[in-house]
Tab-separated table of C-alpha atoms and ligand atoms in Angstrom:
chain	number	residue	atom	x	y	z
A	212	MET	CA	0.000	0.000	0.000
A	213	THR	CA	1.323	3.448	-0.860
A	214	ALA	CA	0.824	6.545	1.238
A	215	SER	CA	-1.691	7.895	-1.262
A	216	ASP	CA	-3.693	4.682	-1.175
A	217	THR	CA	-6.317	6.242	1.042
A	218	SER	CA	-9.397	4.223	0.151
A	219	ILE	CA	-8.001	0.984	1.509
A	220	ALA	CA	-6.858	2.681	4.685
A	221	ARG	CA	-10.247	4.247	5.241
A	222	ARG	CA	-12.521	1.376	4.264
A	223	SER	CA	-12.895	-2.165	5.372
A	224	PHE	CA	-14.103	-4.687	2.830
A	225	SER	CA	-15.963	-7.930	3.423
A	226	VAL	CA	-13.859	-9.623	0.730
A	227	PRO	CA	-10.041	-9.321	0.605
A	228	GLN	CA	-9.087	-6.858	-2.128
A	229	GLU	CA	-6.975	-9.288	-4.118
A	230	ARG	CA	-7.165	-11.365	-7.301
A	231	ARG	CA	-7.235	-15.032	-6.373
A	232	LEU	CA	-8.041	-17.849	-8.774
A	233	VAL	CA	-8.860	-21.313	-7.460
A	234	THR	CA	-10.151	-22.877	-10.710
A	235	PRO	CA	-9.601	-22.219	-14.392
A	236	LEU	CA	-12.056	-19.556	-15.647
A	237	PRO	CA	-14.881	-20.159	-16.202
A	238	GLY	CA	-14.981	-22.715	-13.377
A	239	PRO	CA	-17.211	-25.811	-13.228
A	240	ASN	CA	-20.127	-24.084	-11.478
A	241	SER	CA	-20.107	-21.280	-14.055
A	242	ILE	CA	-20.042	-23.830	-16.866
A	243	ALA	CA	-23.046	-25.650	-15.371
A	244	LEU	CA	-24.977	-22.374	-15.063
A	245	GLN	CA	-24.072	-21.468	-18.619
A	246	GLU	CA	-25.683	-24.709	-19.822
A	247	ARG	CA	-28.899	-23.810	-17.996
A	248	ARG	CA	-28.723	-20.286	-19.342
A	249	VAL	CA	-28.391	-21.325	-22.967
A	250	ALA	CA	-31.536	-23.415	-22.516
A	251	SER	CA	-33.571	-20.623	-20.927
A	252	VAL	CA	-32.258	-17.115	-21.664
A	253	SER	CA	-32.578	-15.326	-24.995
A	254	ARG	CA	-29.327	-15.268	-26.908
A	255	GLY	CA	-30.073	-11.590	-27.628
A	256	ALA	CA	-28.800	-10.876	-24.111
A	257	GLY	CA	-25.171	-11.594	-24.986
A	258	THR	CA	-22.467	-11.577	-22.323
A	259	LEU	CA	-18.864	-10.425	-22.230
A	260	ALA	CA	-17.685	-13.267	-19.981
A	261	ASN	CA	-19.662	-16.316	-18.912
A	262	ILE	CA	-18.424	-16.198	-15.352
A	263	TYR	CA	-21.329	-16.226	-12.932
A	264	MET	CA	-20.928	-13.964	-9.931
A	265	ASP	CA	-21.981	-14.709	-6.396
A	266	HIS	CA	-20.957	-11.706	-4.310
A	267	GLY	CA	-18.629	-8.768	-4.258
A	268	SER	CA	-17.017	-6.068	-2.170
A	269	GLY	CA	-15.151	-2.937	-3.203
A	270	ALA	CA	-13.423	-3.668	-6.514
A	271	ILE	CA	-13.585	-7.471	-6.220
A	272	LEU	CA	-16.233	-9.851	-7.571
A	273	VAL	CA	-16.322	-13.429	-6.301
A	274	ASP	CA	-17.720	-16.017	-8.696
A	275	VAL	CA	-19.735	-19.162	-8.005
A	276	ASP	CA	-16.512	-21.215	-7.933
A	277	GLY	CA	-14.842	-19.043	-5.312
A	278	ASN	CA	-12.551	-17.125	-7.684
A	279	SER	CA	-11.875	-13.466	-6.814
A	280	LEU	CA	-11.768	-11.270	-9.905
A	281	ILE	CA	-10.726	-7.646	-10.243
A	282	ASP	CA	-13.662	-5.644	-11.575
A	283	LEU	CA	-12.583	-2.862	-13.935
A	284	GLY	CA	-16.104	-2.522	-15.341
A	285	CYS	CA	-18.557	-1.986	-12.463
A	286	GLY	CA	-21.318	-3.533	-14.574
A	287	ILE	CA	-20.718	-0.665	-17.017
A	288	GLY	CA	-20.052	2.117	-14.591
A	289	VAL	CA	-22.690	1.428	-11.950
A	290	THR	CA	-20.978	0.362	-8.718
A	291	THR	CA	-18.783	3.444	-8.529
A	292	VAL	CA	-18.907	3.370	-4.703
A	293	GLY	CA	-17.738	-0.263	-4.760
A	294	HIS	CA	-19.676	-3.522	-4.697
A	295	ALA	CA	-22.024	-4.062	-1.769
A	296	HIS	CA	-21.153	-0.838	-0.028
A	297	PRO	CA	-22.307	-1.386	3.578
A	298	ALA	CA	-24.037	2.004	3.791
A	299	VAL	CA	-26.024	1.311	0.622
A	300	ALA	CA	-26.864	-2.241	1.724
A	301	GLU	CA	-28.101	-0.953	5.058
A	302	ALA	CA	-30.217	1.807	3.522
A	303	VAL	CA	-31.825	-0.695	1.140
A	304	ALA	CA	-32.474	-3.265	3.874
A	305	ARG	CA	-33.998	-0.666	6.180
A	306	GLN	CA	-36.254	0.748	3.454
A	307	VAL	CA	-37.350	-2.586	2.011
A	308	ALA	CA	-38.653	-3.620	5.423
A	309	LYS	CA	-40.510	-0.330	5.824
A	310	LEU	CA	-42.138	0.581	2.516
A	311	THR	CA	-41.400	-0.581	-1.017
A	312	HIS	CA	-44.017	1.161	-3.115
A	313	THR	CA	-46.792	3.700	-3.195
A	314	LEU	CA	-46.163	5.295	-6.622
A	315	PHE	CA	-44.999	8.849	-6.109
A	316	THR	CA	-47.743	10.238	-8.360
A	317	VAL	CA	-50.454	8.534	-6.274
A	318	THR	CA	-49.184	9.205	-2.762
A	319	PRO	CA	-45.699	10.677	-2.423
A	320	TYR	CA	-42.903	9.974	0.069
A	321	GLU	CA	-39.925	11.914	1.371
A	322	HIS	CA	-37.077	9.969	-0.275
A	323	TYR	CA	-38.135	11.023	-3.781
A	324	VAL	CA	-38.143	14.675	-2.732
A	325	ALA	CA	-34.810	14.297	-0.940
A	326	VAL	CA	-33.175	12.801	-4.062
A	327	ALA	CA	-34.525	15.710	-6.155
A	328	GLU	CA	-33.168	18.195	-3.590
A	329	LYS	CA	-29.766	16.538	-3.702
A	330	LEU	CA	-29.734	16.471	-7.517
A	331	ALA	CA	-30.508	20.195	-7.589
A	332	GLN	CA	-27.497	20.725	-5.361
A	333	VAL	CA	-24.916	18.516	-7.123
A	334	THR	CA	-25.759	19.077	-10.806
A	335	PRO	CA	-23.931	21.994	-12.456
A	336	GLY	CA	-25.213	25.551	-12.054
A	337	ALA	CA	-26.658	27.575	-9.182
A	338	HIS	CA	-30.039	28.151	-10.868
A	339	GLU	CA	-33.315	26.655	-9.652
A	340	LYS	CA	-33.647	23.029	-10.802
A	341	HIS	CA	-36.410	20.446	-10.729
A	342	SER	CA	-36.183	16.686	-11.298
A	343	ILE	CA	-38.194	13.627	-12.197
A	344	LEU	CA	-37.101	10.128	-11.226
A	345	VAL	CA	-37.436	7.103	-13.497
A	346	ASN	CA	-36.082	3.549	-13.732
A	347	SER	CA	-33.367	3.429	-16.363
A	348	GLY	CA	-31.001	5.562	-18.332
A	349	ALA	CA	-32.956	5.127	-21.538
A	350	GLU	CA	-36.145	6.193	-19.770
A	351	ALA	CA	-34.372	9.310	-18.497
A	352	VAL	CA	-33.230	10.205	-22.023
A	353	GLU	CA	-36.750	9.619	-23.383
A	354	ASN	CA	-38.187	11.932	-20.757
A	355	ALA	CA	-35.543	14.560	-21.480
A	356	VAL	CA	-36.678	14.480	-25.121
A	357	LYS	CA	-40.320	14.864	-24.069
A	358	VAL	CA	-39.547	17.773	-21.781
A	359	ALA	CA	-37.344	19.521	-24.355
A	360	ARG	CA	-39.985	19.237	-27.067
A	361	ARG	CA	-42.738	20.399	-24.733
A	362	PHE	CA	-40.722	23.405	-23.546
A	363	THR	CA	-39.446	24.564	-26.942
A	364	GLY	CA	-42.407	23.569	-29.087
A	365	ARG	CA	-39.836	22.206	-31.563
A	366	ASN	CA	-39.292	18.665	-32.806
A	367	ALA	CA	-35.721	18.053	-33.960
A	368	ILE	CA	-33.249	16.334	-31.663
A	369	VAL	CA	-29.520	16.522	-32.384
A	370	VAL	CA	-27.173	13.790	-31.167
A	371	LEU	CA	-23.473	13.191	-31.732
A	372	ASP	CA	-21.784	10.563	-33.855
A	373	HIS	CA	-20.668	7.579	-31.726
A	374	ALA	CA	-23.344	8.351	-29.096
A	375	PHE	CA	-25.074	5.777	-26.932
A	376	HIS	CA	-28.350	6.914	-25.395
A	377	GLY	CA	-30.232	3.667	-24.802
A	378	ARG	CA	-32.132	0.715	-26.215
A	379	THR	CA	-35.776	1.792	-26.264
A	380	ASN	CA	-37.181	2.635	-29.667
A	381	LEU	CA	-36.641	6.395	-29.318
A	382	THR	CA	-33.208	6.083	-27.728
A	383	MET	CA	-32.109	3.443	-30.269
A	384	ALA	CA	-32.743	6.132	-32.868
A	385	MET	CA	-30.406	8.382	-30.840
A	386	THR	CA	-27.721	5.676	-30.601
A	387	TYR	CA	-25.093	5.798	-33.305
A	388	ARG	CA	-24.135	2.424	-34.572
A	389	PRO	CA	-26.420	0.004	-36.349
A	390	TRP	CA	-24.717	-3.216	-35.275
A	391	PRO	CA	-25.539	-4.865	-32.959
A	392	GLU	CA	-27.723	-2.307	-31.169
A	393	ARG	CA	-30.264	-1.470	-33.862
A	394	ALA	CA	-30.034	-3.987	-36.674
A	395	GLY	CA	-33.414	-5.225	-37.864
A	396	MET	CA	-35.372	-3.432	-35.161
A	397	GLY	CA	-36.818	-0.429	-36.953
A	398	PRO	CA	-38.759	1.556	-37.922
A	399	PHE	CA	-37.389	4.315	-35.721
A	400	PRO	CA	-38.872	7.698	-34.852
A	401	GLY	CA	-37.929	10.577	-37.133
A	402	ASP	CA	-36.363	13.976	-36.554
A	403	ILE	CA	-33.312	12.585	-34.764
A	404	HIS	CA	-30.123	13.898	-36.395
A	405	SER	CA	-26.594	12.662	-35.787
A	406	VAL	CA	-23.831	15.246	-36.302
A	407	PRO	CA	-20.015	14.990	-36.121
A	408	ILE	CA	-18.396	15.081	-32.690
A	409	SER	CA	-14.943	16.330	-31.724
A	410	TYR	CA	-12.766	13.189	-31.645
A	411	PRO	CA	-9.231	14.562	-31.232
A	412	PHE	CA	-7.428	11.249	-31.879
A	413	ARG	CA	-9.163	10.845	-35.216
A	414	ASP	CA	-9.932	14.346	-36.505
A	415	GLY	CA	-7.004	16.361	-35.114
A	416	LEU	CA	-9.275	19.414	-34.839
A	417	SER	CA	-9.205	21.929	-32.005
A	418	GLY	CA	-12.393	22.282	-29.947
A	419	PRO	CA	-13.529	25.479	-31.711
A	420	GLU	CA	-12.771	23.993	-35.155
A	421	ALA	CA	-14.723	20.843	-34.391
A	422	ALA	CA	-17.609	22.920	-32.995
A	423	GLU	CA	-17.684	24.915	-36.216
A	424	ARG	CA	-17.991	21.673	-38.194
A	425	THR	CA	-20.792	20.407	-35.912
A	426	ILE	CA	-22.667	23.698	-36.118
A	427	ASP	CA	-22.307	23.823	-39.893
A	428	VAL	CA	-24.004	20.427	-40.178
A	429	ILE	CA	-26.831	21.581	-37.890
A	430	GLU	CA	-27.274	24.740	-39.967
A	431	THR	CA	-27.125	23.065	-43.370
A	432	HIS	CA	-28.928	19.776	-42.645
A	433	ILE	CA	-31.510	20.605	-39.987
A	434	GLY	CA	-31.926	24.330	-39.322
A	435	ALA	CA	-31.388	25.751	-35.839
A	436	SER	CA	-34.932	27.082	-35.443
A	437	ASP	CA	-36.349	23.533	-35.630
A	438	VAL	CA	-34.007	22.053	-33.021
A	439	ALA	CA	-35.439	21.384	-29.560
A	440	ALA	CA	-32.312	19.950	-27.949
A	441	PHE	CA	-28.686	19.030	-28.446
A	442	PHE	CA	-27.844	15.810	-26.562
A	443	ALA	CA	-24.246	15.000	-25.658
A	444	GLU	CA	-22.346	12.652	-23.412
A	445	PRO	CA	-19.631	14.939	-21.956
A	446	ILE	CA	-17.322	11.934	-22.214
A	447	GLN	CA	-18.732	9.300	-24.529
A	448	GLY	CA	-18.854	5.912	-22.842
A	449	ASP	CA	-19.970	3.115	-25.147
A	450	GLY	CA	-18.710	5.189	-28.102
A	451	GLY	CA	-15.139	4.639	-26.891
A	452	ILE	CA	-14.315	7.116	-24.099
A	453	ILE	CA	-14.230	9.981	-26.558
A	454	ILE	CA	-13.350	13.257	-24.846
A	455	PRO	CA	-14.078	16.247	-27.081
A	456	ALA	CA	-11.257	18.782	-27.371
A	457	PRO	CA	-11.181	21.760	-24.957
A	458	GLY	CA	-13.571	24.489	-26.017
A	459	TYR	CA	-15.804	22.200	-28.082
A	460	PHE	CA	-18.769	22.013	-25.741
A	461	ALA	CA	-18.389	25.650	-24.656
A	462	ALA	CA	-18.764	26.773	-28.292
A	463	ILE	CA	-21.720	24.437	-28.836
A	464	ALA	CA	-23.392	25.627	-25.619
A	465	ASP	CA	-23.044	29.255	-26.762
A	466	TYR	CA	-24.579	28.348	-30.099
A	467	CYS	CA	-27.445	26.534	-28.368
A	468	ARG	CA	-28.140	29.497	-26.101
A	469	ASP	CA	-28.137	31.924	-29.031
A	470	ASN	CA	-30.589	29.734	-30.951
A	471	GLY	CA	-33.043	28.669	-28.242
A	472	ILE	CA	-31.777	25.067	-28.280
A	473	LEU	CA	-31.595	23.194	-24.978
A	474	PHE	CA	-28.218	21.675	-24.138
A	475	VAL	CA	-28.742	18.244	-22.565
A	476	ALA	CA	-25.804	16.505	-20.879
A	477	ASP	CA	-26.350	12.750	-20.844
A	478	GLU	CA	-24.297	11.973	-17.742
A	479	ILE	CA	-25.653	8.473	-17.328
A	480	GLN	CA	-22.190	6.919	-17.617
A	481	SER	CA	-19.954	9.890	-16.786
A	482	GLY	CA	-21.825	11.404	-13.845
A	483	LEU	CA	-21.891	10.898	-10.091
A	484	ALA	CA	-18.164	11.148	-9.197
A	485	ARG	CA	-16.930	8.816	-11.930
A	486	THR	CA	-14.638	11.397	-13.567
A	487	GLY	CA	-13.492	13.212	-10.427
A	488	ALA	CA	-16.313	15.752	-10.607
A	489	TRP	CA	-19.962	15.302	-9.729
A	490	TYR	CA	-20.715	15.623	-13.450
A	491	ALA	CA	-18.219	15.375	-16.312
A	492	ILE	CA	-19.605	18.415	-18.145
A	493	GLU	CA	-17.922	20.461	-15.384
A	494	HIS	CA	-14.568	19.614	-17.009
A	495	HIS	CA	-15.801	21.432	-20.110
A	496	GLY	CA	-16.990	24.495	-18.162
A	497	VAL	CA	-20.573	24.226	-19.415
A	498	VAL	CA	-23.802	24.502	-17.409
A	499	PRO	CA	-26.403	22.373	-19.220
A	500	ASP	CA	-30.128	23.083	-19.311
A	501	ILE	CA	-30.909	19.420	-18.583
A	502	VAL	CA	-28.809	16.621	-17.078
A	503	THR	CA	-29.617	12.910	-17.095
A	504	SER	CA	-28.296	10.644	-14.323
A	505	ALA	CA	-28.529	6.872	-13.859
A	506	LYS	CA	-26.015	4.005	-13.444
A	507	GLY	CA	-23.867	5.129	-10.479
A	508	ILE	CA	-26.636	7.051	-8.730
A	509	ALA	CA	-27.947	4.236	-6.533
A	510	GLY	CA	-25.114	1.725	-6.133
A	511	GLY	CA	-26.750	-0.835	-8.424
A	512	MET	CA	-30.396	-0.285	-7.553
A	513	PRO	CA	-32.434	0.807	-10.591
A	514	LEU	CA	-32.854	4.565	-10.575
A	515	ALA	CA	-32.428	7.363	-13.086
A	516	ALA	CA	-33.224	11.048	-13.139
A	517	VAL	CA	-33.843	14.011	-15.363
A	518	THR	CA	-32.772	17.259	-13.718
A	519	GLY	CA	-33.138	20.591	-15.416
A	520	ARG	CA	-33.915	24.268	-15.238
A	521	ALA	CA	-37.112	24.612	-13.224
A	522	ASP	CA	-38.842	26.549	-16.024
A	523	VAL	CA	-37.946	23.819	-18.536
A	524	MET	CA	-38.939	20.880	-16.319
A	525	ASP	CA	-42.190	22.578	-15.292
A	526	ALA	CA	-43.274	23.159	-18.891
A	527	VAL	CA	-44.804	19.677	-18.773
A	528	GLN	CA	-48.438	19.538	-17.681
A	529	PRO	CA	-49.201	17.498	-14.513
A	530	GLY	CA	-49.593	13.894	-15.649
A	531	GLY	CA	-47.378	14.504	-18.687
A	532	VAL	CA	-44.567	12.411	-17.244
A	533	GLY	CA	-44.666	9.476	-14.845
A	534	GLY	CA	-44.454	5.684	-14.635
A	535	THR	CA	-45.189	3.034	-12.022
A	536	PHE	CA	-41.824	2.252	-10.487
A	537	GLY	CA	-39.885	5.484	-11.122
A	538	GLY	CA	-38.038	6.697	-8.038
A	539	ASN	CA	-39.347	3.854	-5.910
A	540	PRO	CA	-38.607	4.225	-2.185
A	541	VAL	CA	-35.927	1.509	-2.068
A	542	SER	CA	-33.918	2.849	-5.010
A	543	ALA	CA	-34.307	6.383	-3.692
A	544	ALA	CA	-33.027	5.298	-0.263
A	545	ALA	CA	-30.025	3.699	-1.965
A	546	ALA	CA	-29.354	6.926	-3.879
A	547	LEU	CA	-29.414	8.989	-0.703
A	548	ALA	CA	-26.848	6.600	0.779
A	549	VAL	CA	-24.709	6.922	-2.379
A	550	PHE	CA	-24.791	10.744	-2.231
A	551	ASP	CA	-23.737	10.533	1.391
A	552	VAL	CA	-20.902	8.086	0.653
A	553	ILE	CA	-19.618	10.254	-2.218
A	554	GLU	CA	-19.366	13.201	0.148
A	555	ARG	CA	-18.232	11.430	3.318
A	556	GLU	CA	-15.579	9.299	1.611
A	557	ASP	CA	-14.508	12.056	-0.806
A	558	LEU	CA	-15.130	9.889	-3.859
A	559	LEU	CA	-14.446	12.842	-6.155
A	560	GLY	CA	-10.939	12.857	-4.705
A	561	GLU	CA	-10.759	9.059	-4.960
A	562	ALA	CA	-11.631	9.252	-8.660
A	563	ARG	CA	-8.816	11.755	-9.181
A	564	ARG	CA	-6.480	9.398	-7.290
A	565	VAL	CA	-7.502	6.583	-9.658
A	566	GLU	CA	-6.876	8.866	-12.652
A	567	ALA	CA	-3.360	9.653	-11.425
A	568	ALA	CA	-2.632	5.975	-10.737
A	569	ILE	CA	-3.899	4.777	-14.129
A	570	THR	CA	-2.074	7.562	-15.974
A	571	ALA	CA	1.182	6.780	-14.179
A	572	ARG	CA	0.796	3.061	-14.838
A	573	ILE	CA	-0.355	2.950	-18.475
A	574	GLY	CA	0.224	6.462	-19.861
A	575	ASP	CA	3.272	5.190	-21.777
A	576	TRP	CA	1.449	2.314	-23.499
A	577	PRO	CA	1.268	4.147	-26.850
A	578	ASP	CA	5.106	4.300	-26.809
A	579	ARG	CA	5.501	0.715	-25.692
A	580	PHE	CA	2.874	-1.073	-27.778
A	581	GLY	CA	2.344	-0.416	-31.488
A	582	VAL	CA	-1.244	-1.584	-31.124
A	583	VAL	CA	-2.093	1.149	-28.598
A	584	GLY	CA	-3.091	4.294	-30.475
A	585	GLU	CA	-4.102	6.358	-27.478
A	586	VAL	CA	-4.759	6.149	-23.737
A	587	ARG	CA	-7.288	8.734	-22.587
A	588	GLY	CA	-9.542	9.287	-19.632
A	589	LYS	CA	-10.725	11.264	-16.666
A	590	GLY	CA	-11.078	9.967	-13.125
A	591	ALA	CA	-12.037	6.300	-13.206
A	592	MET	CA	-13.211	6.407	-16.849
A	593	PHE	CA	-10.475	5.387	-19.294
A	594	GLY	CA	-10.206	4.145	-22.835
A	595	VAL	CA	-7.297	2.463	-24.591
A	596	GLU	CA	-7.839	2.730	-28.348
A	597	LEU	CA	-6.340	-0.222	-30.229
A	598	VAL	CA	-5.170	0.247	-33.822
A	599	GLN	CA	-3.235	-1.637	-36.427
A	600	PRO	CA	0.362	-0.591	-35.652
A	601	GLY	CA	1.548	2.463	-37.544
A	602	THR	CA	-2.003	3.408	-38.570
A	603	LYS	CA	-5.226	4.660	-37.016
A	604	LYS	CA	-7.196	1.707	-38.370
A	605	PRO	CA	-9.275	0.195	-35.562
A	606	ASP	CA	-8.150	-3.258	-34.409
A	607	PRO	CA	-11.172	-5.067	-32.931
A	608	ALA	CA	-9.395	-8.453	-33.120
A	609	ALA	CA	-6.709	-7.142	-30.768
A	610	LEU	CA	-9.372	-6.019	-28.305
A	611	THR	CA	-11.044	-9.426	-28.409
A	612	ALA	CA	-7.692	-11.066	-27.645
A	613	VAL	CA	-6.929	-8.654	-24.798
A	614	LEU	CA	-10.346	-9.113	-23.194
A	615	ARG	CA	-10.156	-12.888	-23.524
A	616	HIS	CA	-6.752	-12.963	-21.829
A	617	ALA	CA	-7.938	-10.579	-19.107
A	618	VAL	CA	-11.072	-12.540	-18.323
A	619	SER	CA	-9.332	-15.896	-18.166
A	620	ASN	CA	-6.826	-14.355	-15.748
A	621	GLY	CA	-9.406	-12.839	-13.430
A	622	VAL	CA	-9.678	-9.269	-14.704
A	623	ILE	CA	-13.020	-7.954	-15.958
A	624	ALA	CA	-12.565	-5.070	-18.398
A	625	LEU	CA	-15.003	-3.737	-20.996
A	626	ASP	CA	-15.138	-3.182	-24.721
A	627	ALA	CA	-16.288	0.060	-26.328
A	628	GLY	CA	-16.118	2.050	-29.511
A	629	THR	CA	-18.031	2.110	-32.756
A	630	TRP	CA	-15.508	-0.369	-34.188
A	631	ASP	CA	-15.246	-2.415	-30.941
A	632	SER	CA	-11.616	-1.436	-30.629
A	633	VAL	CA	-11.450	0.551	-27.400
A	634	LEU	CA	-10.571	-1.174	-24.154
A	635	ARG	CA	-12.754	0.528	-21.561
A	636	LEU	CA	-11.860	0.781	-17.875
A	637	LEU	CA	-14.572	1.854	-15.429
A	638	PRO	CA	-13.312	0.609	-12.067
A	639	SER	CA	-14.826	1.547	-8.745
A	640	VAL	CA	-13.230	4.727	-7.462
A	641	VAL	CA	-12.292	2.863	-4.270
A	642	ILE	CA	-10.004	0.446	-6.125
A	643	SER	CA	-6.556	0.295	-4.520
A	644	GLU	CA	-3.366	1.085	-6.366
A	645	ALA	CA	-2.164	-2.456	-5.682
A	646	LEU	CA	-5.216	-3.924	-7.438
A	647	LEU	CA	-4.883	-1.484	-10.331
A	648	ASP	CA	-1.220	-2.399	-10.700
A	649	ASP	CA	-2.032	-6.110	-10.707
A	650	ALA	CA	-4.855	-5.682	-13.252
A	651	MET	CA	-2.762	-3.497	-15.557
A	652	GLY	CA	-0.036	-6.138	-15.419
A	653	VAL	CA	-2.519	-8.701	-16.765
A	654	LEU	CA	-3.587	-6.321	-19.547
A	655	GLU	CA	0.079	-5.683	-20.372
A	656	GLU	CA	0.705	-9.414	-20.701
A	657	ALA	CA	-2.153	-9.526	-23.181
A	658	LEU	CA	-0.713	-6.637	-25.196
A	659	GLU	CA	2.722	-8.268	-25.218
A	660	ARG	CA	1.241	-11.474	-26.615
A	661	LEU	CA	-0.396	-9.763	-29.590
B	713	LIG	N1	-26.924	7.003	-21.916
B	713	LIG	C1	-24.569	7.677	-21.829
B	713	LIG	O1	-24.062	4.944	-21.195
B	713	LIG	C2	-26.076	2.931	-20.951
B	713	LIG	C3	-25.552	0.151	-21.865
B	713	LIG	C4	-25.412	-1.282	-21.607
B	713	LIG	P1	-29.799	2.247	-19.474
B	713	LIG	N2	-24.828	2.410	-21.381
B	713	LIG	C5	-24.558	1.011	-21.156
B	713	LIG	C6	-26.128	-2.043	-22.678
B	713	LIG	O2	-25.511	-2.888	-23.292
B	713	LIG	O3	-27.304	-1.755	-22.926
B	713	LIG	C7	-26.375	4.375	-21.263
B	713	LIG	C8	-25.340	5.321	-21.382
B	713	LIG	C9	-25.652	6.642	-21.711
B	713	LIG	C10	-27.929	6.132	-21.792
B	713	LIG	C11	-27.693	4.803	-21.457
B	713	LIG	C12	-28.867	3.879	-21.277
B	713	LIG	O4	-28.985	3.560	-19.920
B	713	LIG	O5	-29.895	2.368	-17.978
B	713	LIG	O6	-28.969	1.065	-19.908
B	713	LIG	O7	-31.118	2.315	-20.136
């Protein structure tokens, strides 16, 4: 443990924070479950690794064969506070024994209000903000579209190339790539327009130059006066940890303001401490009109939110938004515990610690491995873009090989990118430097073998 390795010193974990394999992976119990699964679960729900998990703590997942794996994925960025955080577990247990459901729009309860109060406080900007709570990220994005259209009286929705906004019919139309997310599932709703993003590794443009290109496409293909909202992930997640160049979002936000377009930050993957700020759009110095939250907000319990300018959010008539389970008392209790943990355990600081540790450990990969085009990230949200050496051509086969090696050696990492060629790291912000070092060693072995 190093002196800066504060999370370990401060926290106790119910599972030792170490990688420990007692069977080959997947082990016999996982293989038996996989046989049952193939016979009962739709193959449409594909999996990255057929290792069945039993429990977890901090940055470790323990499988049904007793193997301890290092989790660099957090179930795609959800368990930011660590697996089975005791404060979250306690809040859930207490609430589930007390009251599980009333439906907020039938008879309300305090936890929903308290989550909305907290969201108003932690989302960017000092203006008055109101929220609605829903079940999933996609549902939050859908509601943000409804609110934006209702407020502006306009129809067109602008999204960025390489975006991921969800899997419902509307959000599939807002999600960039056809395969495998959309193929064969149309028709999709109209008036959704994808425009070029700033992707410094690939376009070499400065932020203002890239913004000019984006704005030109809006002007020439759509027309500003028809656009209700511009949706952007401040750091694209599934798209490959794409971080637009400095000044890009600021220029777009100015353009939106001048043209009556709402700027919506989809912070479903990047929000809630993951990047070392409450919300990643803060790194770009932009205050959005609407922010969507999900994933990390409730430690793994299903909860999502749309938070926005009070005048925008209140443009919807009573009864215009809703849903049975949205903001249910148990998920809301979990979220309140997560907010508390983020503050009490300084998880913003922990995310910055993880960023420094990852940068120090793998920042030189592009010099050491021809297949590594770029390492980029913020906080505990990193991407390693794999290319055919000497080119910028995506190398998805290399990523498959790296992930296969990682998984069979007890490290869960994620894929990302339109071409499936970005190794994505979304560890819990409480991961120790020792665990990070061990996991990066496994990934290095995989890169060496290519
Ligand atoms: N917006 C920015 O990252 C979810 C999807 C996992 P839901 N990304 C991971 C998968 O394979 O479906 C996501 C996101 C951003 C919206 C969503 C959608 O959130 O909670 O999965 O609906």
